[in-house]
mmCIF file of C-alpha atoms in Angstrom:
data_model
loop_
_atom_site.group_PDB
_atom_site.id
_atom_site.type_symbol
_atom_site.label_atom_id
_atom_site.label_comp_id
_atom_site.label_asym_id
_atom_site.label_seq_id
_atom_site.Cartn_x
_atom_site.Cartn_y
_atom_site.Cartn_z
ATOM 1 C CA ILE S 3 -1.041 23.410 20.620
ATOM 2 C CA ARG S 4 -4.141 24.423 18.703
ATOM 3 C CA SER S 5 -6.692 21.993 17.405
ATOM 4 C CA MET S 6 -6.892 21.991 13.653
ATOM 5 C CA MET S 7 -10.659 22.370 13.678
ATOM 6 C CA PRO S 8 -11.064 26.132 14.377
ATOM 7 C CA GLN S 9 -8.730 26.858 11.452
ATOM 8 C CA MET S 10 -11.012 25.100 8.991
ATOM 9 C CA THR S 11 -14.081 26.522 7.262
ATOM 10 C CA TRP S 12 -16.748 23.842 7.296
ATOM 11 C CA LYS S 13 -19.152 24.562 4.460
ATOM 12 C CA ALA S 14 -22.417 22.754 4.021
ATOM 13 C CA SER S 15 -21.304 21.709 0.556
ATOM 14 C CA LEU S 16 -21.289 18.050 1.502
ATOM 15 C CA ARG S 17 -24.484 16.239 2.300
ATOM 16 C CA ILE S 18 -24.896 12.751 3.658
ATOM 17 C CA CYS S 19 -26.996 10.261 1.730
ATOM 18 C CA GLY S 20 -29.908 8.408 3.258
ATOM 19 C CA LYS S 21 -30.384 8.560 6.984
ATOM 20 C CA HIS S 22 -27.096 10.472 7.471
ATOM 21 C CA LYS S 23 -28.491 13.727 6.038
ATOM 22 C CA SER S 24 -30.024 14.733 9.342
ATOM 23 C CA SER S 25 -26.772 14.177 11.213
ATOM 24 C CA TYR S 26 -24.705 16.637 9.173
ATOM 25 C CA LYS S 27 -25.764 19.689 11.164
ATOM 26 C CA TYR S 28 -25.150 17.799 14.384
ATOM 27 C CA LEU S 29 -21.677 16.767 13.235
ATOM 28 C CA ASN S 30 -20.736 20.216 12.026
ATOM 29 C CA ASN S 31 -21.867 21.980 15.195
ATOM 30 C CA ARG S 32 -20.408 19.417 17.563
ATOM 31 C CA ILE S 33 -17.012 19.441 15.841
ATOM 32 C CA MET S 34 -16.765 23.201 16.270
ATOM 33 C CA GLU S 35 -17.931 23.061 19.887
ATOM 34 C CA THR S 36 -15.635 20.197 20.832
ATOM 35 C CA ALA S 37 -12.552 21.901 19.451
ATOM 36 C CA MET S 38 -13.098 24.819 21.841
ATOM 37 C CA THR S 39 -13.748 22.865 25.065
ATOM 38 C CA THR S 40 -11.776 20.785 27.543
ATOM 39 C CA GLN S 41 -11.182 18.316 24.706
ATOM 40 C CA GLN S 42 -8.160 20.498 24.067
ATOM 41 C CA GLY S 43 -6.410 18.966 27.055
ATOM 42 C CA LEU S 44 -7.017 15.483 25.711
ATOM 43 C CA ASN S 45 -5.803 16.625 22.307
ATOM 44 C CA GLU S 46 -2.468 17.658 23.784
ATOM 45 C CA VAL S 47 -2.060 14.224 25.386
ATOM 46 C CA VAL S 48 -2.849 12.555 22.059
ATOM 47 C CA ILE S 49 -0.575 14.909 20.116
ATOM 48 C CA ASN S 50 2.306 14.070 22.448
ATOM 49 C CA LYS S 51 1.585 10.367 22.010
ATOM 50 C CA VAL S 52 1.646 10.669 18.225
ATOM 51 C CA GLN S 53 4.786 12.793 18.370
ATOM 52 C CA ARG S 54 6.552 10.062 20.343
ATOM 53 C CA MET S 55 5.420 7.524 17.757
ATOM 54 C CA ILE S 56 6.882 9.649 14.957
ATOM 55 C CA GLU S 57 10.160 10.043 16.833
ATOM 56 C CA ASN S 58 10.370 6.293 17.480
ATOM 57 C CA LYS S 59 9.821 5.550 13.792
ATOM 58 C CA ALA S 60 12.284 8.157 12.528
ATOM 59 C CA VAL S 61 15.172 5.679 12.261
ATOM 60 C CA GLY S 62 13.038 3.283 10.241
ATOM 61 C CA VAL S 63 11.871 6.092 7.964
ATOM 62 C CA GLN S 64 15.474 7.130 7.297
ATOM 63 C CA ALA S 65 16.486 3.520 6.638
ATOM 64 C CA THR S 66 13.636 3.167 4.146
ATOM 65 C CA MET S 67 14.686 6.235 2.188
ATOM 66 C CA GLU S 68 18.329 5.159 2.169
ATOM 67 C CA ARG S 69 17.469 1.653 1.021
ATOM 68 C CA LEU S 70 15.336 2.973 -1.841
ATOM 69 C CA VAL S 71 18.198 5.197 -3.027
ATOM 70 C CA ASN S 72 20.941 2.597 -2.555
ATOM 71 C CA GLU S 73 19.103 -0.253 -4.259
ATOM 72 C CA GLY S 74 18.148 2.065 -7.090
ATOM 73 C CA LYS S 75 21.854 2.636 -7.749
ATOM 74 C CA ILE S 76 22.630 -1.066 -8.197
ATOM 75 C CA ALA S 77 19.400 -2.173 -9.891
ATOM 76 C CA GLN S 78 19.828 -3.316 -13.502
ATOM 77 C CA ASP S 79 17.370 -3.986 -16.315
ATOM 78 C CA TYR S 80 17.789 -6.569 -19.077
ATOM 79 C CA ILE S 81 15.609 -7.362 -22.079
ATOM 80 C CA ALA S 82 15.778 -11.154 -22.574
ATOM 81 C CA PRO S 83 14.469 -12.926 -25.701
ATOM 82 C CA ILE S 84 12.606 -16.150 -24.843
ATOM 83 C CA GLY S 85 10.123 -18.568 -26.355
ATOM 84 C CA VAL S 86 9.389 -20.739 -29.291
ATOM 85 C CA GLU S 87 10.345 -18.046 -31.809
ATOM 86 C CA LEU S 88 13.942 -18.174 -30.540
ATOM 87 C CA ARG S 89 13.922 -21.956 -30.890
ATOM 88 C CA ARG S 90 12.531 -21.812 -34.459
ATOM 89 C CA ASN S 91 15.428 -19.570 -35.469
ATOM 90 C CA ASP S 92 17.900 -22.112 -34.053
ATOM 91 C CA HIS S 93 19.130 -19.717 -31.392
ATOM 92 C CA SER S 94 20.413 -21.068 -28.109
ATOM 93 C CA PRO S 95 18.404 -19.890 -25.073
ATOM 94 C CA ILE S 96 19.486 -16.491 -23.763
ATOM 95 C CA ILE S 97 18.353 -17.351 -20.245
ATOM 96 C CA THR S 98 18.413 -20.785 -18.618
ATOM 97 C CA PHE S 99 17.644 -22.127 -15.171
ATOM 98 C CA SER S 100 19.643 -24.439 -12.929
ATOM 99 C CA GLU S 101 19.838 -25.608 -9.316
ATOM 100 C CA ASN S 102 22.689 -25.064 -6.899
ATOM 101 C CA GLY S 103 21.249 -24.693 -3.431
ATOM 102 C CA HIS S 104 18.655 -22.367 -4.991
ATOM 103 C CA VAL S 105 16.867 -22.127 -8.310
ATOM 104 C CA LEU S 106 19.136 -19.910 -10.417
ATOM 105 C CA MET S 107 18.676 -17.867 -13.587
ATOM 106 C CA ASN S 108 21.681 -17.895 -15.904
ATOM 107 C CA MET S 109 22.300 -14.974 -18.270
ATOM 108 C CA GLN S 110 25.305 -13.632 -20.153
ATOM 109 C CA SER S 111 25.780 -11.067 -17.385
ATOM 110 C CA GLY S 112 25.997 -13.720 -14.673
ATOM 111 C CA GLN S 113 24.105 -16.120 -12.446
ATOM 112 C CA TYR S 114 21.240 -14.861 -10.284
ATOM 113 C CA THR S 115 19.060 -16.183 -7.505
ATOM 114 C CA LEU S 116 15.307 -15.707 -7.899
ATOM 115 C CA HIS S 117 13.238 -13.707 -5.432
ATOM 116 C CA GLY S 118 9.808 -15.172 -4.620
ATOM 117 C CA ASN S 119 8.193 -12.265 -6.456
ATOM 118 C CA ALA S 120 10.132 -13.153 -9.622
ATOM 119 C CA ILE S 121 9.214 -16.834 -9.314
ATOM 120 C CA GLY S 122 5.536 -15.945 -9.166
ATOM 121 C CA GLN S 123 5.883 -13.682 -12.205
ATOM 122 C CA LEU S 124 7.733 -16.369 -14.170
ATOM 123 C CA ALA S 125 4.934 -18.802 -13.378
ATOM 124 C CA ASP S 126 2.319 -16.334 -14.563
ATOM 125 C CA LYS S 127 4.109 -15.464 -17.785
ATOM 126 C CA MET S 128 4.923 -19.054 -18.718
ATOM 127 C CA GLY S 129 1.629 -20.675 -17.847
ATOM 128 C CA ILE S 130 2.869 -22.604 -14.784
ATOM 129 C CA PRO S 131 0.650 -22.893 -11.682
ATOM 130 C CA SER S 132 2.168 -20.298 -9.358
ATOM 131 C CA ARG S 133 1.649 -22.146 -6.088
ATOM 132 C CA TYR S 134 3.160 -25.315 -7.555
ATOM 133 C CA LEU S 135 6.279 -23.534 -8.831
ATOM 134 C CA ARG S 136 6.765 -21.667 -5.547
ATOM 135 C CA GLN S 137 6.571 -24.943 -3.616
ATOM 136 C CA LEU S 138 9.115 -26.583 -5.898
ATOM 137 C CA ALA S 139 11.498 -23.613 -5.761
ATOM 138 C CA SER S 140 11.492 -23.572 -1.957
ATOM 139 C CA GLY S 141 11.595 -27.364 -1.520
ATOM 140 C CA ASP S 142 14.253 -30.054 -1.370
ATOM 141 C CA GLU S 143 17.036 -30.419 -3.922
ATOM 142 C CA TRP S 144 15.027 -32.704 -6.233
ATOM 143 C CA GLN S 145 12.131 -30.228 -6.149
ATOM 144 C CA ARG S 146 14.376 -27.279 -6.977
ATOM 145 C CA GLN S 147 15.902 -29.297 -9.827
ATOM 146 C CA LEU S 148 12.412 -30.033 -11.120
ATOM 147 C CA ALA S 149 11.549 -26.323 -10.876
ATOM 148 C CA ALA S 150 14.596 -25.493 -13.023
ATOM 149 C CA THR S 151 13.620 -28.152 -15.585
ATOM 150 C CA VAL S 152 10.024 -26.898 -15.750
ATOM 151 C CA LEU S 153 11.216 -23.313 -16.239
ATOM 152 C CA ASN S 154 13.664 -24.309 -18.983
ATOM 153 C CA GLU S 155 10.976 -26.184 -20.894
ATOM 154 C CA HIS S 156 8.325 -23.520 -20.558
ATOM 155 C CA SER S 157 10.663 -20.635 -21.367
ATOM 156 C CA GLY S 158 11.677 -22.471 -24.530
ATOM 157 C CA TRP S 159 8.128 -23.075 -25.759
ATOM 158 C CA THR S 160 6.172 -20.046 -24.541
ATOM 159 C CA GLN S 161 4.573 -17.784 -27.152
ATOM 160 C CA ARG S 162 6.109 -14.773 -25.418
ATOM 161 C CA THR S 163 9.109 -13.373 -27.239
ATOM 162 C CA ARG S 164 10.737 -11.106 -24.625
ATOM 163 C CA VAL S 165 10.650 -10.224 -20.929
ATOM 164 C CA LEU S 166 12.136 -7.409 -18.859
ATOM 165 C CA ILE S 167 14.333 -8.772 -16.066
ATOM 166 C CA ARG S 168 15.108 -6.515 -13.092
ATOM 167 C CA THR S 169 17.967 -7.401 -10.784
ATOM 168 C CA VAL S 170 19.369 -5.975 -7.566
ATOM 169 C CA GLY S 171 22.899 -7.220 -7.052
ATOM 170 C CA GLN S 172 22.851 -10.945 -7.844
ATOM 171 C CA GLN S 173 19.133 -11.428 -7.308
ATOM 172 C CA VAL S 174 16.300 -11.236 -9.842
ATOM 173 C CA ARG S 175 13.545 -9.231 -8.139
ATOM 174 C CA GLY S 176 11.134 -8.942 -11.063
ATOM 175 C CA VAL S 177 10.317 -10.606 -14.398
ATOM 176 C CA LEU S 178 8.091 -8.133 -16.184
ATOM 177 C CA SER S 179 6.379 -7.391 -19.466
ATOM 178 C CA ASP S 180 8.542 -5.823 -22.152
ATOM 179 C CA SER S 181 5.949 -3.025 -22.106
ATOM 180 C CA TYR S 182 6.590 -2.267 -18.440
ATOM 181 C CA ARG S 183 6.683 1.487 -17.853
ATOM 182 C CA ARG S 184 9.870 2.275 -15.994
ATOM 183 C CA LEU S 185 9.715 5.128 -13.448
ATOM 184 C CA ASN S 186 12.155 6.771 -11.049
ATOM 185 C CA SER S 187 10.605 5.891 -7.688
ATOM 186 C CA VAL S 188 13.089 8.019 -5.739
ATOM 187 C CA GLU S 189 11.973 11.177 -7.552
ATOM 188 C CA ILE S 190 8.282 10.292 -7.216
ATOM 189 C CA LEU S 191 8.435 9.485 -3.497
ATOM 190 C CA THR S 192 10.495 12.625 -2.894
ATOM 191 C CA ALA S 193 7.837 14.707 -4.652
ATOM 192 C CA PHE S 194 5.140 13.158 -2.438
ATOM 193 C CA VAL S 195 7.038 13.907 0.773
ATOM 194 C CA GLN S 196 7.899 17.450 -0.329
ATOM 195 C CA GLU S 197 4.317 18.291 -1.295
ATOM 196 C CA ALA S 198 2.951 16.797 1.921
ATOM 197 C CA SER S 199 5.431 18.942 3.843
ATOM 198 C CA GLN S 200 4.234 22.054 2.006
ATOM 199 C CA GLN S 201 0.715 21.174 3.172
ATOM 200 C CA GLY S 202 1.996 21.142 6.768
ATOM 201 C CA ALA S 203 2.321 17.363 7.111
ATOM 202 C CA VAL S 204 5.104 15.228 8.544
ATOM 203 C CA ILE S 205 6.219 11.657 7.764
ATOM 204 C CA ALA S 206 4.546 9.329 10.261
ATOM 205 C CA ASP S 207 6.011 6.062 8.999
ATOM 206 C CA ALA S 208 7.687 4.411 6.006
ATOM 207 C CA TYR S 209 8.678 0.896 5.086
ATOM 208 C CA MET S 210 10.389 -0.835 2.191
ATOM 209 C CA SER S 211 10.235 -4.554 1.512
ATOM 210 C CA ASP S 212 12.326 -6.244 -1.178
ATOM 211 C CA THR S 213 9.740 -5.309 -3.801
ATOM 212 C CA LYS S 214 7.579 -2.410 -2.543
ATOM 213 C CA VAL S 215 7.801 0.880 -0.642
ATOM 214 C CA TRP S 216 5.207 2.731 1.462
ATOM 215 C CA ALA S 217 5.211 6.149 3.148
ATOM 216 C CA GLU S 218 2.547 7.646 5.397
ATOM 217 C CA THR S 219 2.241 11.351 6.207
ATOM 218 C CA ILE S 220 -0.087 13.153 8.633
ATOM 219 C CA LEU S 221 -0.991 16.652 9.706
ATOM 220 C CA PRO S 222 0.386 17.207 13.239
ATOM 221 C CA GLN S 223 -2.881 18.660 14.587
ATOM 222 C CA PRO S 224 -5.801 16.300 15.257
ATOM 223 C CA ILE S 225 -9.436 16.711 14.328
ATOM 224 C CA VAL S 226 -12.117 15.599 16.778
ATOM 225 C CA VAL S 227 -15.040 13.725 15.253
ATOM 226 C CA PRO S 228 -18.010 13.292 17.608
ATOM 227 C CA THR S 229 -20.051 10.159 16.969
ATOM 228 C CA VAL S 230 -23.429 9.087 18.279
ATOM 229 C CA LYS S 231 -22.472 5.526 19.284
ATOM 230 C CA ASN S 232 -18.666 5.401 19.569
ATOM 231 C CA GLY S 233 -17.725 8.518 21.496
ATOM 232 C CA GLU S 234 -15.371 11.204 20.230
ATOM 233 C CA VAL S 235 -12.757 10.027 17.754
ATOM 234 C CA VAL S 236 -9.457 11.927 17.583
ATOM 235 C CA ILE S 237 -8.034 11.557 14.079
ATOM 236 C CA PHE S 238 -4.811 12.694 12.404
ATOM 237 C CA ALA S 239 -5.567 13.060 8.699
ATOM 238 C CA GLY S 240 -2.962 12.431 6.037
ATOM 239 C CA ALA S 241 -1.960 10.573 2.900
ATOM 240 C CA ARG S 242 -0.194 7.318 2.034
ATOM 241 C CA PHE S 243 1.966 6.672 -1.027
ATOM 242 C CA SER S 244 3.144 3.290 -2.279
ATOM 243 C CA THR S 245 4.824 1.913 -5.368
ATOM 244 C CA SER S 246 6.870 -1.013 -6.646
ATOM 245 C CA ASP S 247 9.703 -1.119 -9.157
ATOM 246 C CA TYR S 248 9.255 -4.888 -9.479
ATOM 247 C CA GLY S 249 5.634 -5.385 -10.536
ATOM 248 C CA ASP S 250 4.399 -5.806 -6.955
ATOM 249 C CA GLY S 251 1.748 -3.090 -7.161
ATOM 250 C CA ALA S 252 0.908 0.087 -9.021
ATOM 251 C CA VAL S 253 1.783 3.662 -8.108
ATOM 252 C CA ASP S 254 -0.890 4.215 -5.481
ATOM 253 C CA MET S 255 -2.106 7.094 -3.282
ATOM 254 C CA ARG S 256 -4.763 7.011 -0.577
ATOM 255 C CA ALA S 257 -6.124 9.100 2.258
ATOM 256 C CA PHE S 258 -4.511 7.946 5.522
ATOM 257 C CA LEU S 259 -6.226 8.223 8.902
ATOM 258 C CA LEU S 260 -4.436 7.693 12.214
ATOM 259 C CA ASN S 261 -6.509 7.242 15.365
ATOM 260 C CA GLY S 262 -4.635 9.284 17.938
ATOM 261 C CA ALA S 263 -5.983 7.399 20.951
ATOM 262 C CA CYS S 264 -4.640 4.002 19.896
ATOM 263 C CA LEU S 265 -2.370 4.700 16.870
ATOM 264 C CA ASN S 266 -4.535 2.525 14.609
ATOM 265 C CA GLY S 267 -3.948 3.354 10.950
ATOM 266 C CA MET S 268 -6.415 3.132 8.073
ATOM 267 C CA VAL S 269 -6.436 4.039 4.388
ATOM 268 C CA ARG S 270 -9.378 4.794 2.125
ATOM 269 C CA GLU S 271 -9.902 4.078 -1.551
ATOM 270 C CA SER S 272 -7.117 4.755 -4.027
ATOM 271 C CA VAL S 273 -7.115 8.133 -5.728
ATOM 272 C CA MET S 274 -4.295 7.110 -8.061
ATOM 273 C CA LYS S 275 -3.740 3.570 -9.167
ATOM 274 C CA GLN S 276 -1.328 3.938 -12.035
ATOM 275 C CA VAL S 277 -0.261 0.676 -13.642
ATOM 276 C CA HIS S 278 3.311 0.431 -14.957
ATOM 277 C CA LEU S 279 2.383 -0.327 -18.579
ATOM 278 C CA GLY S 280 3.450 1.635 -21.616
ATOM 279 C CA SER S 281 4.853 1.076 -25.093
ATOM 280 C CA ARG S 282 7.102 -1.873 -25.920
ATOM 281 C CA LEU S 283 10.662 -1.364 -24.711
ATOM 282 C CA PRO S 284 13.508 -1.413 -27.252
ATOM 283 C CA ASP S 285 16.189 -4.107 -27.057
ATOM 284 C CA ASN S 286 18.664 -1.375 -26.110
ATOM 285 C CA LEU S 287 17.167 0.103 -22.951
ATOM 286 C CA GLN S 288 19.320 3.231 -23.208
ATOM 287 C CA LEU S 289 17.096 4.247 -26.121
ATOM 288 C CA SER S 290 14.101 4.438 -23.753
ATOM 289 C CA ASN S 291 15.773 6.739 -21.223
ATOM 290 C CA ARG S 292 13.992 9.798 -22.631
ATOM 291 C CA THR S 293 10.625 8.071 -22.179
ATOM 292 C CA TYR S 294 11.688 7.062 -18.660
ATOM 293 C CA GLU S 295 12.404 10.695 -17.774
ATOM 294 C CA LEU S 296 9.184 12.026 -19.317
ATOM 295 C CA ASP S 297 6.993 9.362 -17.671
ATOM 296 C CA THR S 298 8.619 10.079 -14.311
ATOM 297 C CA ARG S 299 8.061 13.817 -14.726
ATOM 298 C CA THR S 300 4.385 13.276 -15.597
ATOM 299 C CA THR S 301 3.902 11.002 -12.575
ATOM 300 C CA VAL S 302 5.647 13.484 -10.258
ATOM 301 C CA SER S 303 3.229 16.207 -11.386
ATOM 302 C CA ALA S 304 0.200 13.963 -10.795
ATOM 303 C CA VAL S 305 1.463 12.927 -7.359
ATOM 304 C CA ARG S 306 1.903 16.549 -6.302
ATOM 305 C CA ASP S 307 -1.621 17.460 -7.446
ATOM 306 C CA LEU S 308 -3.212 14.471 -5.733
ATOM 307 C CA THR S 309 -1.288 15.084 -2.517
ATOM 308 C CA ARG S 310 -2.683 18.614 -2.356
ATOM 309 C CA GLY S 311 -6.158 17.174 -2.884
ATOM 310 C CA LEU S 312 -5.799 14.617 -0.107
ATOM 311 C CA PHE S 313 -4.850 17.371 2.351
ATOM 312 C CA SER S 314 -7.611 19.744 1.243
ATOM 313 C CA LYS S 315 -10.167 20.893 3.819
ATOM 314 C CA ASP S 316 -13.041 19.453 1.784
ATOM 315 C CA ASN S 317 -11.428 16.023 1.625
ATOM 316 C CA ILE S 318 -10.700 15.972 5.358
ATOM 317 C CA MET S 319 -14.286 17.051 6.060
ATOM 318 C CA GLN S 320 -15.522 14.181 3.920
ATOM 319 C CA LYS S 321 -13.431 11.683 5.898
ATOM 320 C CA ALA S 322 -14.838 13.082 9.148
ATOM 321 C CA ILE S 323 -18.364 12.575 7.854
ATOM 322 C CA GLU S 324 -17.509 9.020 6.769
ATOM 323 C CA ILE S 325 -16.322 8.219 10.296
ATOM 324 C CA GLN S 326 -19.471 9.683 11.801
ATOM 325 C CA GLY S 327 -21.606 7.745 9.331
ATOM 326 C CA ALA S 328 -19.809 4.457 10.037
ATOM 327 C CA ALA S 329 -20.498 4.984 13.744
ATOM 328 C CA GLU S 330 -24.228 4.995 12.978
ATOM 329 C CA ILE S 331 -24.266 1.728 11.009
ATOM 330 C CA ASP S 332 -25.037 -1.217 13.292
ATOM 331 C CA VAL S 333 -23.369 -4.507 12.357
ATOM 332 C CA ASP S 334 -23.244 -8.117 13.560
ATOM 333 C CA PHE S 335 -19.556 -8.640 14.381
ATOM 334 C CA ASP S 336 -19.751 -12.431 14.115
ATOM 335 C CA GLN S 337 -21.314 -12.337 10.656
ATOM 336 C CA GLU S 338 -18.974 -9.596 9.445
ATOM 337 C CA LEU S 339 -15.834 -11.470 10.522
ATOM 338 C CA LYS S 340 -17.058 -14.744 8.997
ATOM 339 C CA ARG S 341 -17.676 -12.918 5.724
ATOM 340 C CA LEU S 342 -14.194 -11.370 5.731
ATOM 341 C CA VAL S 343 -12.572 -14.755 6.439
ATOM 342 C CA LYS S 344 -14.648 -16.511 3.778
ATOM 343 C CA ALA S 345 -13.701 -13.857 1.230
ATOM 344 C CA GLY S 346 -10.012 -14.372 2.025
ATOM 345 C CA SER S 347 -9.579 -10.834 3.319
ATOM 346 C CA LEU S 348 -8.674 -12.091 6.800
ATOM 347 C CA LEU S 349 -7.024 -15.341 7.831
ATOM 348 C CA LYS S 350 -9.032 -17.438 10.269
ATOM 349 C CA SER S 351 -6.506 -16.669 13.024
ATOM 350 C CA GLU S 352 -6.761 -12.953 12.249
ATOM 351 C CA GLY S 353 -10.542 -13.078 12.471
ATOM 352 C CA GLU S 354 -10.268 -14.736 15.878
ATOM 353 C CA SER S 355 -7.826 -12.085 17.099
ATOM 354 C CA VAL S 356 -10.116 -9.277 15.928
ATOM 355 C CA GLU S 357 -13.011 -10.949 17.733
ATOM 356 C CA LYS S 358 -11.005 -10.991 20.993
ATOM 357 C CA ILE S 359 -10.234 -7.279 20.617
ATOM 358 C CA LEU S 360 -13.934 -6.555 20.174
ATOM 359 C CA MET S 361 -14.760 -8.580 23.287
ATOM 360 C CA ARG S 362 -12.185 -6.629 25.344
ATOM 361 C CA ASN S 363 -13.854 -3.357 24.327
ATOM 362 C CA ASP S 364 -10.751 -1.408 25.320
ATOM 363 C CA PRO S 365 -10.614 2.302 24.321
ATOM 364 C CA ASP S 366 -6.822 1.913 24.092
ATOM 365 C CA ASP S 367 -7.536 -0.246 21.025
ATOM 366 C CA GLY S 368 -9.856 2.416 19.596
ATOM 367 C CA VAL S 369 -12.760 0.125 20.452
ATOM 368 C CA GLN S 370 -15.589 1.549 22.518
ATOM 369 C CA GLY S 371 -19.341 2.093 22.439
ATOM 370 C CA GLY S 372 -21.930 0.321 20.313
ATOM 371 C CA ALA S 373 -21.564 -2.511 17.795
ATOM 372 C CA THR S 374 -21.032 -0.375 14.697
ATOM 373 C CA LEU S 375 -19.130 -0.488 11.450
ATOM 374 C CA TRP S 376 -16.620 2.029 12.822
ATOM 375 C CA LYS S 377 -15.923 -0.133 15.854
ATOM 376 C CA LEU S 378 -15.282 -3.119 13.585
ATOM 377 C CA THR S 379 -12.780 -1.144 11.481
ATOM 378 C CA GLN S 380 -10.896 -0.118 14.604
ATOM 379 C CA ALA S 381 -10.691 -3.674 15.910
ATOM 380 C CA ILE S 382 -9.199 -4.784 12.576
ATOM 381 C CA THR S 383 -6.609 -1.999 12.592
ATOM 382 C CA ALA S 384 -5.849 -2.621 16.266
ATOM 383 C CA HIS S 385 -4.894 -6.186 15.320
ATOM 384 C CA ALA S 386 -2.838 -4.789 12.420
ATOM 385 C CA ARG S 387 -0.482 -3.197 14.957
ATOM 386 C CA GLU S 388 0.699 -6.709 15.894
ATOM 387 C CA LEU S 389 1.499 -7.822 12.339
ATOM 388 C CA GLU S 390 4.570 -7.416 10.140
ATOM 389 C CA PRO S 391 4.632 -4.109 8.221
ATOM 390 C CA ARG S 392 3.352 -5.365 4.870
ATOM 391 C CA ARG S 393 0.418 -7.322 6.258
ATOM 392 C CA SER S 394 -0.370 -4.493 8.652
ATOM 393 C CA ARG S 395 -0.826 -2.136 5.700
ATOM 394 C CA GLU S 396 -3.012 -4.687 3.924
ATOM 395 C CA LEU S 397 -5.322 -4.664 6.947
ATOM 396 C CA HIS S 398 -5.367 -0.855 6.792
ATOM 397 C CA GLU S 399 -6.828 -1.233 3.292
ATOM 398 C CA ILE S 400 -9.307 -3.937 4.323
ATOM 399 C CA SER S 401 -10.512 -1.793 7.211
ATOM 400 C CA GLY S 402 -10.814 1.326 5.082
ATOM 401 C CA ALA S 403 -12.755 -0.515 2.372
ATOM 402 C CA LEU S 404 -15.529 -1.202 4.902
ATOM 403 C CA LEU S 405 -16.208 2.547 5.025
ATOM 404 C CA ASN S 406 -17.366 2.356 1.402
ATOM 405 C CA ARG S 407 -20.765 1.508 2.873
ATOM 406 C CA VAL S 408 -21.014 5.106 4.057
ATOM 407 C CA LYS S 409 -22.157 7.178 1.084
ATOM 408 C CA VAL S 410 -21.156 10.837 0.999
ATOM 409 C CA THR S 411 -21.895 12.995 -2.044
ATOM 410 C CA ALA S 412 -20.976 16.541 -2.891
#
């Protein structure tokens, strides 16, 4: 198996700001040298390790794609009039809330349970403290009854006139603005996977929660990034796509980096954060189907273009330089972790777990060498491997955001 590096033309079109300028030549030369030495044997070990990971995740990837398609078939949208304007015109409420083991939403089409995501959105749209409403809705019978009463009163007096309600089966998953821009997520995700494949990438992982879907793709050949203080880092470069049909995040694309030695994942800043807002939806949603198709087509085109950009040689070179730069920035781990906990990025328990990983200094966690920014990012993503899929991906973002301290300009 060939290393990816000899296939790439590394042009001196990128320079490193500040003290990293002098290290560019070193990085460029060492990358080329490393790719042609005994590192190749290590690469093959790492490639096999990553290949096994991909094979082990294949069932989950397939289940994610099937769930997205199947839930899309049974999802329904409703435009529901609400608020004081309805009351002024002496109309009975179109939607009401009740309690019967759960907090329920009652509409002409039936009775629906409320997903936690929908409860939070109802709180936001009706001026109810979100944490308070969530606690009531998940509490004892009297608390759930109070939650239903609060929702009935607020929905009757809010200044809002309409909301978009999205259901899957007999559950409300989202309560959204009536200007929410509806998109076909199946078509958009398919376009991402197809374009990544055309760039030579494979699906490394995918996951779908009740309200959001993620997919990560990587090139199957690693790049070797030599660093001054943290050894040689074997990275599989790729791209991550995520979206939500229920207001739980924008259409989002990011560079994805997988550390081959430890399978730590990381994502960098978003290159596409497209919010689902458009023109006001008509009462008859069938009238907006043309807009739905055109908006989806436009988004598919943008996703394809951005995917090509994320897999471009220049972009991958930039990520390599960012890694090398992060490995030259010395940090105080204790202060950094306290700052992340104080900011709410990490839970206190997560900060403690990351600290233990740093103390172990185990290369199998991607943690070796000096106390640098890169080492800190790898300890965070090493802990992410132990978390549930959604939180794990949040730590990928937190870790990647730390690399913003490394400035690379064209």
